[in-house]
Coordinates of C-alpha atoms in Angstrom, one line a residue:
M1 CA 37.7 -15.5 -118.9
I2 CA 40.7 -17.6 -117.8
K3 CA 40.6 -18.5 -114.1
A4 CA 43.7 -17.8 -112.1
I5 CA 45.7 -20.9 -110.9
S6 CA 46.0 -21.2 -107.1
P7 CA 49.4 -22.7 -106.1
S8 CA 47.9 -24.1 -102.9
S9 CA 45.3 -26.2 -104.7
Q10 CA 47.8 -27.8 -107.2
K11 CA 49.7 -29.9 -104.5
I12 CA 53.0 -29.1 -106.2
A13 CA 55.2 -30.5 -103.4
E14 CA 53.4 -33.8 -103.4
K15 CA 53.7 -34.1 -107.2
L16 CA 57.4 -33.3 -107.0
V17 CA 58.0 -36.1 -104.5
I18 CA 56.0 -38.6 -106.5
L19 CA 57.7 -37.7 -109.8
N20 CA 61.1 -37.8 -108.2
E21 CA 60.5 -41.4 -107.0
R22 CA 59.1 -42.4 -110.4
T23 CA 62.1 -40.9 -112.2
T24 CA 64.5 -42.8 -110.0
G25 CA 62.7 -46.1 -110.8
I26 CA 62.5 -45.5 -114.5
I27 CA 66.2 -44.4 -114.7
T28 CA 67.1 -47.7 -112.9
R29 CA 65.1 -49.7 -115.4
I30 CA 66.7 -47.9 -118.4
Y31 CA 70.1 -48.5 -116.9
N32 CA 69.4 -52.2 -116.6
I33 CA 68.2 -52.2 -120.2
K34 CA 71.4 -50.5 -121.2
K35 CA 73.6 -53.1 -119.5
T36 CA 71.8 -56.0 -121.2
V37 CA 72.0 -54.5 -124.7
V38 CA 75.8 -53.9 -125.0
Q39 CA 76.6 -55.9 -128.1
S40 CA 76.6 -54.9 -131.7
I41 CA 73.1 -54.0 -132.9
N42 CA 73.6 -55.1 -136.4
A43 CA 74.7 -58.6 -135.4
I44 CA 71.7 -59.4 -133.3
K45 CA 69.1 -57.1 -134.9
Q46 CA 66.3 -59.6 -134.9
D47 CA 67.1 -60.6 -131.3
I48 CA 66.9 -56.9 -130.3
I49 CA 63.6 -56.5 -132.0
K50 CA 62.2 -59.4 -130.0
A51 CA 63.8 -58.2 -126.8
L52 CA 62.3 -54.7 -127.2
S53 CA 58.8 -56.1 -126.8
L54 CA 59.7 -57.1 -123.2
Y55 CA 60.6 -53.4 -122.4
Y56 CA 57.5 -51.9 -124.1
N57 CA 55.9 -51.1 -120.7
T58 CA 59.1 -49.3 -119.6
F59 CA 59.0 -46.9 -122.6
V60 CA 55.3 -46.3 -122.1
D61 CA 56.0 -45.4 -118.5
L62 CA 58.8 -43.1 -119.7
M63 CA 56.5 -41.3 -122.0
D64 CA 53.8 -41.0 -119.3
L65 CA 56.4 -39.6 -116.9
K66 CA 57.5 -37.1 -119.5
D67 CA 54.0 -35.8 -119.9
H68 CA 53.5 -35.5 -116.2
I69 CA 56.8 -33.7 -115.7
T70 CA 55.9 -31.3 -118.6
E71 CA 52.5 -30.6 -117.0
L72 CA 54.0 -29.9 -113.6
L73 CA 56.6 -27.6 -115.0
T74 CA 53.9 -25.7 -116.9
I75 CA 51.9 -25.3 -113.7
I76 CA 54.9 -24.1 -111.8
D77 CA 55.7 -21.5 -114.5
A78 CA 52.0 -20.4 -114.6
C79 CA 52.0 -19.9 -110.8
Q80 CA 55.3 -18.0 -111.0
L81 CA 57.0 -20.1 -108.4
H82 CA 60.8 -19.9 -107.8
L83 CA 62.0 -23.0 -106.2
N84 CA 65.4 -23.6 -104.6
I85 CA 65.7 -27.3 -104.3
V86 CA 69.5 -27.5 -104.3
L87 CA 70.6 -25.9 -101.1
L88 CA 69.3 -26.3 -97.6
G89 CA 68.2 -23.3 -95.5
A90 CA 71.3 -23.8 -93.2
I91 CA 73.6 -23.7 -96.2
N92 CA 71.9 -20.6 -97.5
S93 CA 72.4 -18.9 -94.2
L94 CA 76.2 -19.3 -94.6
A95 CA 76.3 -17.3 -97.8
A96 CA 77.4 -14.1 -96.1
V97 CA 79.7 -15.7 -93.5
Y98 CA 81.4 -18.6 -95.2
V99 CA 83.0 -16.6 -98.0
R100 CA 84.6 -14.2 -95.6
R101 CA 85.9 -16.9 -93.3
N102 CA 87.2 -19.2 -96.1
L103 CA 89.3 -16.7 -98.1
T104 CA 92.4 -18.0 -99.9
A105 CA 95.9 -16.7 -99.3
D106 CA 95.9 -15.0 -102.7
K107 CA 92.8 -12.9 -101.7
W108 CA 94.4 -12.1 -98.4
R109 CA 97.5 -10.8 -100.2
A110 CA 95.4 -8.9 -102.7
G111 CA 93.4 -7.3 -100.0
Q112 CA 96.6 -6.6 -97.9
I113 CA 94.9 -8.0 -94.8
L114 CA 98.1 -9.2 -93.2
S115 CA 100.1 -6.0 -94.0
L116 CA 100.8 -3.6 -91.1
V117 CA 102.3 -1.0 -93.4
T118 CA 99.4 -0.4 -95.7
A119 CA 96.7 1.9 -94.4
S120 CA 98.3 2.3 -91.0
N121 CA 96.1 5.2 -90.1
Q122 CA 93.0 2.9 -90.1
L123 CA 94.4 0.2 -87.7
L124 CA 92.5 1.7 -84.8
A125 CA 89.2 2.0 -86.8
V126 CA 86.5 -0.5 -86.1
A127 CA 85.4 -2.5 -89.1
Q128 CA 81.8 -1.8 -89.9
T129 CA 80.2 -5.0 -91.2
D130 CA 76.7 -6.5 -91.4
T131 CA 77.8 -9.6 -89.5
M132 CA 79.4 -10.0 -86.1
P133 CA 83.2 -9.9 -86.0
C134 CA 83.3 -13.2 -84.1
E135 CA 80.9 -15.9 -85.2
Y136 CA 79.7 -18.6 -82.9
L137 CA 79.5 -21.0 -85.8
S138 CA 82.9 -22.7 -86.4
L139 CA 84.3 -23.2 -89.9
E140 CA 84.4 -27.0 -89.2
T141 CA 80.7 -27.0 -88.6
M142 CA 80.1 -25.1 -91.9
N143 CA 82.2 -27.6 -93.8
R144 CA 80.4 -30.4 -92.1
W145 CA 77.0 -29.0 -93.3
I146 CA 78.2 -28.6 -96.9
I147 CA 79.9 -32.0 -97.0
C148 CA 77.0 -33.8 -95.4
K149 CA 74.7 -32.2 -98.0
I150 CA 77.0 -33.3 -100.9
V151 CA 77.5 -36.9 -99.7
C152 CA 73.9 -37.4 -98.6
R153 CA 72.4 -40.5 -100.2
Y154 CA 75.7 -41.4 -101.8
N155 CA 76.3 -44.5 -99.7
K156 CA 77.4 -46.3 -102.9
R157 CA 80.5 -44.1 -103.1
V158 CA 81.8 -44.9 -99.7
A159 CA 84.8 -46.8 -101.1
E160 CA 85.6 -44.0 -103.5
L161 CA 85.4 -41.4 -100.7
K162 CA 87.8 -43.5 -98.5
E163 CA 90.2 -43.6 -101.4
F164 CA 90.0 -39.8 -101.7
V165 CA 90.8 -39.5 -98.0
A166 CA 93.8 -41.8 -98.2
T167 CA 95.1 -39.9 -101.2
A168 CA 94.6 -36.5 -99.4
V169 CA 96.4 -37.8 -96.3
Q170 CA 99.4 -39.2 -98.3
H171 CA 99.8 -35.9 -100.2
S172 CA 102.7 -33.7 -99.0
V173 CA 100.6 -30.5 -98.8
L174 CA 98.6 -31.6 -95.7
P175 CA 101.6 -32.3 -93.4
E176 CA 103.1 -29.0 -94.5
M177 CA 100.0 -27.1 -93.6
L178 CA 99.9 -28.8 -90.2
F179 CA 103.6 -27.7 -89.7
Y180 CA 102.7 -24.1 -90.5
M181 CA 99.8 -24.2 -88.1
V182 CA 102.0 -25.4 -85.3
E183 CA 104.6 -22.8 -86.1
L184 CA 102.0 -20.0 -86.0
R185 CA 100.9 -21.3 -82.6
E186 CA 104.4 -21.1 -81.3
L187 CA 104.8 -17.6 -82.6
L188 CA 101.7 -16.5 -80.9
L189 CA 102.8 -18.0 -77.6
R190 CA 106.2 -16.4 -78.0
Y191 CA 105.0 -12.9 -78.7
R192 CA 101.9 -13.1 -76.5
S193 CA 103.0 -9.9 -74.6
V194 CA 103.0 -8.0 -77.9
V195 CA 99.5 -9.0 -78.8
Q196 CA 98.3 -8.4 -75.3
R197 CA 99.9 -4.9 -75.2
Y198 CA 98.2 -4.1 -78.5
H199 CA 94.7 -5.1 -77.2
V200 CA 95.2 -3.3 -73.9
Q201 CA 96.1 -0.1 -75.6
Y202 CA 93.2 -0.5 -78.0
L203 CA 90.7 -1.0 -75.2
A204 CA 91.9 1.9 -73.1
G205 CA 92.6 4.3 -76.0
F206 CA 89.7 3.7 -78.3
D207 CA 86.9 1.4 -76.9
A208 CA 86.6 3.3 -73.6
L209 CA 86.3 6.7 -75.3
A210 CA 84.0 5.5 -78.0
L211 CA 81.7 3.8 -75.5
N212 CA 81.6 7.0 -73.3
E213 CA 80.7 9.1 -76.3
L214 CA 78.0 6.7 -77.4
L215 CA 76.4 6.7 -73.9
Q216 CA 76.4 10.5 -73.9
S217 CA 74.6 10.6 -77.2
I218 CA 71.8 8.3 -76.0
A219 CA 69.0 10.3 -74.5
S220 CA 67.1 7.9 -72.3
I221 CA 68.9 5.1 -70.5
P222 CA 67.5 3.3 -67.4
Q223 CA 69.3 4.2 -64.2
E224 CA 70.4 0.6 -63.5
S225 CA 71.7 0.2 -67.1
S226 CA 73.5 3.5 -66.8
V227 CA 75.4 2.4 -63.7
I228 CA 76.5 -0.8 -65.4
F229 CA 77.7 1.1 -68.5
S230 CA 79.6 3.5 -66.3
D231 CA 81.3 0.6 -64.6
F232 CA 82.2 -0.7 -68.1
C233 CA 83.9 2.6 -69.1
Q234 CA 85.7 2.9 -65.8
A235 CA 87.0 -0.7 -65.9
I236 CA 88.3 -0.4 -69.5
A237 CA 89.8 3.1 -69.0
E238 CA 91.8 1.9 -65.9
L239 CA 93.7 -0.7 -68.0
N240 CA 97.4 0.2 -68.1
V241 CA 100.3 -1.1 -70.2
E242 CA 102.8 -0.8 -67.4
D243 CA 101.0 -3.6 -65.5
L244 CA 102.2 -6.0 -68.3
E245 CA 105.8 -5.6 -67.1
N246 CA 104.8 -7.3 -63.9
D247 CA 104.3 -10.9 -64.6
S248 CA 102.4 -11.5 -61.4
V249 CA 99.5 -9.3 -62.6
A250 CA 97.1 -11.1 -64.9
Y251 CA 94.2 -9.3 -66.5
N252 CA 90.9 -10.8 -65.3
F253 CA 87.8 -9.6 -67.1
Q254 CA 85.4 -11.6 -64.9
G255 CA 83.9 -8.4 -63.5
L256 CA 83.1 -7.1 -67.0
R257 CA 81.5 -10.5 -67.9
L258 CA 79.4 -10.4 -64.8
D259 CA 78.3 -6.8 -65.5
W260 CA 77.5 -7.9 -69.1
Y261 CA 75.3 -10.7 -67.8
R262 CA 73.6 -8.3 -65.4
L263 CA 72.9 -5.9 -68.3
Q264 CA 71.4 -8.8 -70.4
R265 CA 69.4 -9.8 -67.4
I266 CA 67.5 -6.5 -67.4
H267 CA 66.5 -7.0 -71.0
I268 CA 65.7 -10.7 -70.6
E269 CA 63.6 -10.0 -67.5
E270 CA 61.5 -7.3 -69.3
K271 CA 61.1 -9.6 -72.4
G272 CA 60.3 -12.6 -70.3
L273 CA 57.6 -10.8 -68.3
S274 CA 56.1 -9.2 -71.4
L275 CA 56.0 -12.5 -73.3
C276 CA 54.5 -14.3 -70.4
N277 CA 51.9 -11.6 -70.0
L278 CA 51.2 -11.6 -73.7
F279 CA 50.8 -15.4 -73.9
L280 CA 48.4 -15.5 -70.9
D281 CA 46.4 -12.6 -72.3
E282 CA 46.2 -14.2 -75.8
I283 CA 45.1 -17.6 -74.5
A284 CA 42.5 -15.9 -72.2
K285 CA 41.2 -13.9 -75.2
E286 CA 41.0 -17.1 -77.3
T287 CA 39.1 -18.8 -74.5
R288 CA 36.7 -15.8 -74.2
N289 CA 36.1 -15.9 -78.0
V290 CA 35.4 -19.6 -77.9
V291 CA 32.9 -19.0 -75.0
S292 CA 31.2 -16.2 -77.0
T293 CA 30.9 -18.4 -80.1
A294 CA 29.5 -21.2 -78.1
Y295 CA 27.0 -18.9 -76.6
E296 CA 25.9 -17.7 -80.0
Q297 CA 25.3 -21.3 -81.1
H298 CA 23.4 -22.2 -77.9
R299 CA 21.3 -19.0 -78.2
L300 CA 20.2 -20.0 -81.6
L301 CA 19.2 -23.4 -80.3
S302 CA 17.3 -21.9 -77.3
E303 CA 15.5 -19.4 -79.6
E304 CA 13.9 -22.4 -81.4
L305 CA 11.8 -22.9 -78.2
L306 CA 10.6 -19.3 -78.0
P307 CA 6.9 -18.6 -79.0
K308 CA 7.9 -16.7 -82.1
T309 CA 9.6 -19.8 -83.5
C310 CA 7.3 -22.4 -82.1
A311 CA 4.3 -20.7 -83.6
K312 CA 5.3 -21.7 -87.1
L313 CA 5.7 -25.3 -86.1
I314 CA 2.3 -25.3 -84.4
A315 CA 0.7 -23.7 -87.4
N316 CA 2.3 -26.3 -89.7
A317 CA 1.1 -29.2 -87.4
I318 CA -2.4 -27.8 -87.3
N319 CA -2.5 -27.5 -91.1
K320 CA -1.1 -31.0 -91.5
E321 CA -3.8 -32.3 -89.2
N322 CA -6.5 -30.5 -91.1
R323 CA -5.3 -31.9 -94.4
K324 CA -5.3 -35.4 -93.0
K325 CA -8.9 -35.0 -91.9
S326 CA -9.9 -33.7 -95.3
G327 CA -8.5 -36.8 -97.1
F328 CA -5.1 -35.5 -98.2
M329 CA -1.6 -36.7 -97.3
T330 CA -2.6 -40.4 -96.9
L331 CA 0.8 -41.8 -97.8
E332 CA 1.0 -44.0 -94.7
K333 CA -2.1 -45.9 -95.8
K334 CA -0.5 -46.7 -99.1
G335 CA 2.4 -48.5 -97.5
F336 CA 5.0 -45.7 -97.0
K337 CA 6.9 -46.2 -93.8
R338 CA 7.8 -43.3 -91.5
S339 CA 11.5 -42.6 -91.0
L340 CA 12.9 -43.4 -87.6
S341 CA 15.0 -40.2 -87.6
P342 CA 13.5 -36.9 -86.5
Q343 CA 12.2 -34.5 -89.1
H344 CA 14.6 -31.8 -90.1
G345 CA 13.9 -28.4 -88.6
Y346 CA 12.5 -29.4 -85.2
P347 CA 14.0 -28.2 -81.9
G348 CA 16.4 -30.9 -80.6
D349 CA 17.2 -32.2 -84.0
E350 CA 20.9 -31.4 -83.5
S351 CA 21.1 -34.0 -80.7
Y352 CA 20.3 -36.8 -83.2
R353 CA 23.6 -38.5 -84.3
R354 CA 24.0 -40.9 -87.1
S355 CA 27.7 -41.5 -86.4
R356 CA 30.0 -40.6 -83.6
E357 CA 32.6 -39.4 -86.2
D358 CA 30.4 -36.5 -87.3
M359 CA 31.2 -33.6 -85.1
T360 CA 29.0 -30.5 -85.1
L361 CA 30.2 -27.0 -84.6
I362 CA 29.1 -27.1 -80.9
D363 CA 31.2 -30.3 -80.4
K364 CA 34.2 -28.6 -81.9
L365 CA 33.8 -25.5 -79.8
H366 CA 33.4 -27.5 -76.6
F367 CA 36.5 -29.6 -77.6
A368 CA 38.5 -26.4 -78.2
L369 CA 37.2 -25.0 -74.9
T370 CA 38.3 -28.1 -73.1
E371 CA 41.9 -27.9 -74.4
L372 CA 42.2 -24.2 -73.7
C373 CA 40.8 -24.5 -70.2
F374 CA 43.2 -27.5 -69.5
A375 CA 46.1 -25.3 -70.6
I376 CA 45.0 -22.5 -68.3
D377 CA 44.3 -24.7 -65.3
Y378 CA 47.4 -26.8 -65.7
Y379 CA 49.5 -24.5 -63.5
P380 CA 47.6 -22.4 -60.9
Q381 CA 50.6 -20.0 -60.7
I382 CA 53.5 -19.2 -63.1
V383 CA 56.6 -17.7 -61.5
V384 CA 58.8 -15.6 -63.9
W385 CA 61.6 -13.5 -62.5
E386 CA 60.1 -13.4 -59.0
H387 CA 56.8 -12.3 -60.5
T388 CA 53.8 -14.6 -60.0
F389 CA 51.2 -14.8 -62.8
A390 CA 47.8 -16.4 -62.2
P391 CA 46.3 -17.7 -65.5
R392 CA 42.8 -18.0 -64.0
E393 CA 42.7 -14.4 -63.1
Y394 CA 43.4 -13.5 -66.7
L395 CA 40.5 -15.6 -67.8
T396 CA 38.2 -14.2 -65.1
Q397 CA 39.0 -10.6 -66.2
H398 CA 38.3 -11.3 -69.8
I399 CA 35.1 -13.2 -69.1
E400 CA 33.8 -10.3 -66.9
A401 CA 34.6 -7.7 -69.5
R402 CA 33.0 -9.6 -72.2
F403 CA 29.9 -10.4 -70.0
N404 CA 29.2 -6.7 -69.5
K405 CA 29.3 -6.0 -73.3
T406 CA 27.3 -9.1 -74.1
V407 CA 24.5 -8.2 -71.7
V408 CA 24.3 -4.7 -73.3
A409 CA 24.2 -6.3 -76.7
M410 CA 21.4 -8.7 -75.6
A411 CA 19.1 -5.8 -75.1
M412 CA 19.3 -5.1 -78.9
Y413 CA 18.7 -1.4 -78.5
D414 CA 18.0 0.4 -81.7
K415 CA 18.6 4.2 -81.7
D416 CA 16.5 4.8 -84.7
T417 CA 13.3 3.1 -83.5
Q418 CA 14.0 3.3 -79.8
E419 CA 13.2 -0.3 -79.4
I420 CA 14.7 -3.1 -77.3
A421 CA 14.3 -6.8 -77.1
K422 CA 11.4 -8.4 -75.2
P423 CA 12.0 -9.2 -71.6
S424 CA 11.4 -12.9 -72.3
E425 CA 14.0 -13.0 -75.1
L426 CA 16.5 -11.1 -72.9
L427 CA 15.9 -13.5 -70.0
N428 CA 16.4 -16.5 -72.3
S429 CA 19.6 -15.0 -73.7
I430 CA 21.0 -14.4 -70.2
R431 CA 20.1 -17.9 -69.0
T432 CA 21.8 -19.3 -72.1
Y433 CA 24.9 -17.3 -71.5
M434 CA 25.0 -18.3 -67.8
D435 CA 24.7 -22.0 -68.8
V436 CA 27.7 -21.6 -71.1
L437 CA 29.6 -19.9 -68.3
Q438 CA 28.8 -22.6 -65.8
T439 CA 30.4 -25.2 -68.2
L440 CA 33.7 -23.4 -67.5
E441 CA 33.5 -24.7 -63.9
N442 CA 33.8 -28.3 -65.2
Y443 CA 37.1 -27.4 -66.8
V444 CA 38.7 -24.6 -64.7
Q445 CA 38.7 -24.5 -60.9
I446 CA 37.1 -21.1 -60.6
D447 CA 33.7 -20.0 -59.4
V448 CA 32.4 -18.3 -62.5
V449 CA 28.9 -17.4 -61.3
F450 CA 30.0 -16.7 -57.7
G451 CA 27.3 -19.1 -56.5
S452 CA 28.4 -19.5 -52.9
T453 CA 30.6 -16.5 -52.4
I454 CA 28.0 -14.0 -51.1
T455 CA 26.3 -16.5 -48.8
S456 CA 29.6 -17.7 -47.2
E457 CA 30.9 -14.1 -46.7
L458 CA 27.6 -12.9 -45.2
C459 CA 27.5 -16.0 -42.9
A460 CA 31.0 -15.0 -41.7
L461 CA 29.7 -11.4 -41.1
A462 CA 26.7 -12.7 -39.2
E463 CA 29.0 -14.8 -37.0
I464 CA 31.2 -11.8 -36.2
L465 CA 28.4 -9.3 -35.5
G466 CA 26.0 -11.7 -33.8
A467 CA 22.2 -11.4 -33.5
Y468 CA 22.2 -7.9 -32.0
G469 CA 24.8 -6.6 -34.5
M470 CA 22.7 -7.9 -37.4
K471 CA 19.6 -6.3 -35.9
F472 CA 21.4 -3.0 -35.6
L473 CA 22.6 -3.3 -39.2
S474 CA 19.1 -4.1 -40.4
E475 CA 17.7 -1.0 -38.6
R476 CA 20.3 1.2 -40.2
L477 CA 19.4 -0.1 -43.6
M478 CA 15.7 0.5 -43.0
W479 CA 16.6 4.0 -41.9
H480 CA 18.1 4.6 -45.4
V481 CA 15.0 3.1 -47.0
A482 CA 12.7 5.4 -44.9
G483 CA 14.8 8.4 -46.1
Q484 CA 14.3 7.4 -49.7
I485 CA 10.6 7.0 -49.2
S486 CA 10.4 10.5 -47.7
E487 CA 12.1 11.9 -50.7
L488 CA 9.6 10.0 -52.9
K489 CA 6.8 11.6 -50.9
K490 CA 8.3 15.1 -51.5
L491 CA 8.6 14.3 -55.2
V492 CA 4.9 13.3 -55.4
L493 CA 3.8 16.4 -53.5
Q494 CA 5.8 18.7 -55.9
N495 CA 4.2 17.1 -58.9
R496 CA 0.7 16.5 -57.4
E497 CA -1.2 18.6 -59.9
S498 CA 0.5 17.0 -62.9
L499 CA -0.1 13.5 -61.6
R500 CA -3.8 14.2 -61.0
A501 CA -4.1 15.6 -64.5
M502 CA -2.3 12.6 -65.9
R503 CA -4.6 10.3 -64.0
T504 CA -7.7 11.8 -65.6
N505 CA -6.2 12.1 -69.1
F506 CA -4.5 8.8 -69.5
D507 CA -6.4 8.1 -72.8
R508 CA -5.2 11.4 -74.4
P509 CA -1.6 10.9 -75.8
D510 CA -1.1 14.6 -76.7
R511 CA -2.2 15.8 -73.3
M512 CA -0.1 13.1 -71.6
R513 CA 3.1 14.2 -73.5
E514 CA 2.4 17.8 -72.5
L515 CA 2.0 16.8 -68.8
F516 CA 5.0 14.7 -68.9
R517 CA 7.1 17.7 -69.9
H518 CA 5.9 19.6 -66.8
L519 CA 7.4 16.9 -64.6
T520 CA 10.8 18.6 -65.1
V521 CA 10.5 22.2 -63.7
T522 CA 13.0 24.9 -62.9
D523 CA 12.7 26.7 -59.6
G524 CA 14.7 29.9 -59.5
N525 CA 18.3 29.3 -60.4
K526 CA 18.3 25.7 -59.3
K527 CA 17.4 23.2 -62.1
H528 CA 15.8 19.9 -60.9
L529 CA 16.5 16.6 -62.4
D530 CA 13.9 14.7 -64.4
A531 CA 11.2 13.6 -62.0
V532 CA 10.8 10.2 -63.7
D533 CA 14.6 9.5 -63.6
N534 CA 14.7 10.6 -60.0
L535 CA 11.8 8.3 -59.1
L536 CA 13.4 5.3 -60.8
Q537 CA 16.8 6.0 -59.2
R538 CA 15.3 6.2 -55.7
V539 CA 13.2 3.1 -56.2
T540 CA 16.3 1.3 -57.5
I541 CA 18.2 2.3 -54.3
V542 CA 15.3 1.0 -52.2
G543 CA 15.3 -2.3 -54.0
E544 CA 19.1 -2.7 -53.7
I545 CA 19.0 -2.0 -49.9
V546 CA 16.1 -4.4 -49.4
C547 CA 17.8 -7.1 -51.5
F548 CA 21.0 -6.7 -49.4
R549 CA 19.0 -7.0 -46.2
D550 CA 17.4 -10.2 -47.5
L551 CA 20.9 -11.6 -48.2
L552 CA 21.9 -10.7 -44.6
R553 CA 18.9 -12.5 -43.3
Q554 CA 19.7 -15.6 -45.4
G555 CA 23.3 -15.7 -44.0
L556 CA 21.9 -15.2 -40.4
N557 CA 19.4 -18.0 -41.0
E558 CA 22.0 -20.4 -42.2
L559 CA 24.2 -19.6 -39.2
V560 CA 21.3 -20.0 -36.7
S561 CA 20.1 -23.2 -38.3
E562 CA 23.6 -24.6 -37.9
R563 CA 23.9 -23.6 -34.3
V564 CA 20.3 -24.2 -32.9
P565 CA 18.4 -26.3 -35.5
F566 CA 15.7 -27.4 -33.1
L567 CA 14.8 -23.8 -32.1
V568 CA 14.7 -22.8 -35.8
N569 CA 12.3 -25.7 -36.6
C570 CA 10.0 -24.7 -33.8
M571 CA 9.9 -21.1 -35.0
E572 CA 9.1 -22.3 -38.6
D573 CA 6.3 -24.5 -37.3
F574 CA 5.0 -21.6 -35.3
K575 CA 5.1 -19.4 -38.4
R576 CA 3.1 -21.8 -40.4
T577 CA 0.4 -21.9 -37.8
T578 CA 0.1 -18.1 -37.3
C579 CA 0.4 -16.9 -40.9
S580 CA -3.4 -16.9 -41.4
G581 CA -4.1 -14.2 -38.8
D582 CA -4.1 -10.4 -39.1
K583 CA -0.9 -8.9 -40.4
L584 CA -0.8 -6.1 -37.9
D585 CA -1.2 -8.6 -35.0
M586 CA 1.9 -10.5 -36.4
L587 CA 4.2 -7.5 -35.8
P588 CA 5.6 -8.8 -32.4
V589 CA 6.0 -12.3 -33.8
S590 CA 7.7 -11.0 -37.0
E591 CA 10.4 -9.4 -34.8
M592 CA 11.2 -12.8 -33.4
F593 CA 11.4 -14.2 -36.9
S594 CA 13.6 -11.4 -38.1
A595 CA 16.0 -12.0 -35.2
A596 CA 16.4 -15.6 -36.5
G597 CA 16.7 -14.6 -40.2
I598 CA 13.4 -16.1 -41.1
K599 CA 11.5 -14.2 -43.8
C600 CA 8.0 -13.1 -42.8
I601 CA 5.0 -11.4 -44.5
V602 CA 5.3 -8.3 -42.3
D603 CA 8.7 -6.5 -42.3
S604 CA 8.9 -5.5 -38.7
D605 CA 12.1 -3.3 -39.1
L606 CA 10.7 -1.4 -42.0
M607 CA 7.3 -1.0 -40.4
M608 CA 8.7 0.3 -37.2
R609 CA 11.0 2.8 -39.0
L610 CA 8.1 4.1 -41.1
M611 CA 5.9 4.4 -38.0
T612 CA 8.5 6.4 -36.1
T613 CA 9.2 8.7 -39.1
T614 CA 7.2 11.9 -38.6
T615 CA 7.3 12.8 -42.3
F616 CA 5.6 9.6 -43.4
V617 CA 1.9 10.0 -44.0
V618 CA -0.3 7.3 -45.4
C619 CA -1.8 8.7 -48.6

């Protein structure tokens, strides 16, 4: 089976450049040979035969060049490449414009372009063409492009070109053409009013009506654009030929130009804002993808230290030690030296570098992350059309969205087997991801993990509320905790019989599954939620409230330690000396500790709230 030829792997462009240079050199050498051998061949036949030996290498190179050119042309034909190595891209772009703008006089007469009598009913019809009626590229620029392409690398013909220029200037056609151009200019200046009257009538009689009909046919136009278009139509329709008779009145279309600029501003503003938003969104996505890829690599490295991976290494080491004791694997005693480099496959082997030039995948990812973060952090704000863009906020939003999806994926939940990852593996993955996120703080000035945000805000809250306000807030939180505990007590009382039966039948799976179904009961027309889910939900609420109360105490403790550090030190010393006593006797002391934000064994606020709750009974 013949393998297809890939054009990208043949390096056709490089071969063309090399063969072009070799062709120029060989042609030069052949030209020199031709100049030296200009006499009659028969007269100096023997001398020519002797001289040909000197140019043997030249003909050998010529044959070698022929073979290479034939091979390259065969490859180009096999790859079905169509090359255009004659014209530049700029010249190709003039194909549709240059011909129309460089017509000869005969073609103008044949097309009756200058005739006002032929097809007079179509004088007011707009020409429908693929190109704009007025090109911004002058004919002189087009000619300069073509001439520069022709005379490029022809510096040897400078004298010949100068002779051509002198001949063209001395010819009688050029002065005659200049005379006709000056005459046409004078005619236009003389009959300026006629040309102006024609254009004014054309604008008022055709363009205004056509623009108005076109606007009415368009369904949805923004209000601001509609107002500008209406001003266009009104300004053009108000043009009057009678004003031309008064020489003092000069038509000034500056207002139309300004409205046209305003109309373009709307489109440019929308495009500018959308492009800026698209660019920032793309660069933030690219940074997020690099972070995710770096996390995958670091996760694979961290998994090498988990027990499931290290067990194989430990087993191999034990087997190796046993074989050494039994007399095998004694290569070191026979003179073999141990390599200084770490053995392949051990954790940490990736940190061993033989050369600084060898970059691993993690090195490339961190290098790309550095460049992307530098681009994001270069400007804290980007102002576009009175709109402010914050590149860091784009990065933060994408990182947060990807973090939620990544944490869910870390659990590795399988719907078929109803299995999830081990807690140790999940914790290891989360720590690895947080380590990768914390590296962003080295490149971008953002608090990725929000390390000090909660504490600083709660310190400010504690300073505003004061000690009594924080105590009142803690009591209110414990009131909610006591309410959740009361609901838990009701839930236990409702399922007392089922729980007692489950306690005595824990070793019977069938009986346990049957009792578990009884935990969700229906009372009348009201259907209760699953008792297990209800229990977990209320316990989660209690945990969140207690955790928030601990954060409040931490903020209060930092504030009090800053204001009265000596008093806080005395209270901590007193706590260390009284912790060995009875917990119930520490209730009055723990109230003092709570007021200062110091954590104690006995939670005085929660205990007082539970003691005052009439529905709470110690079971």
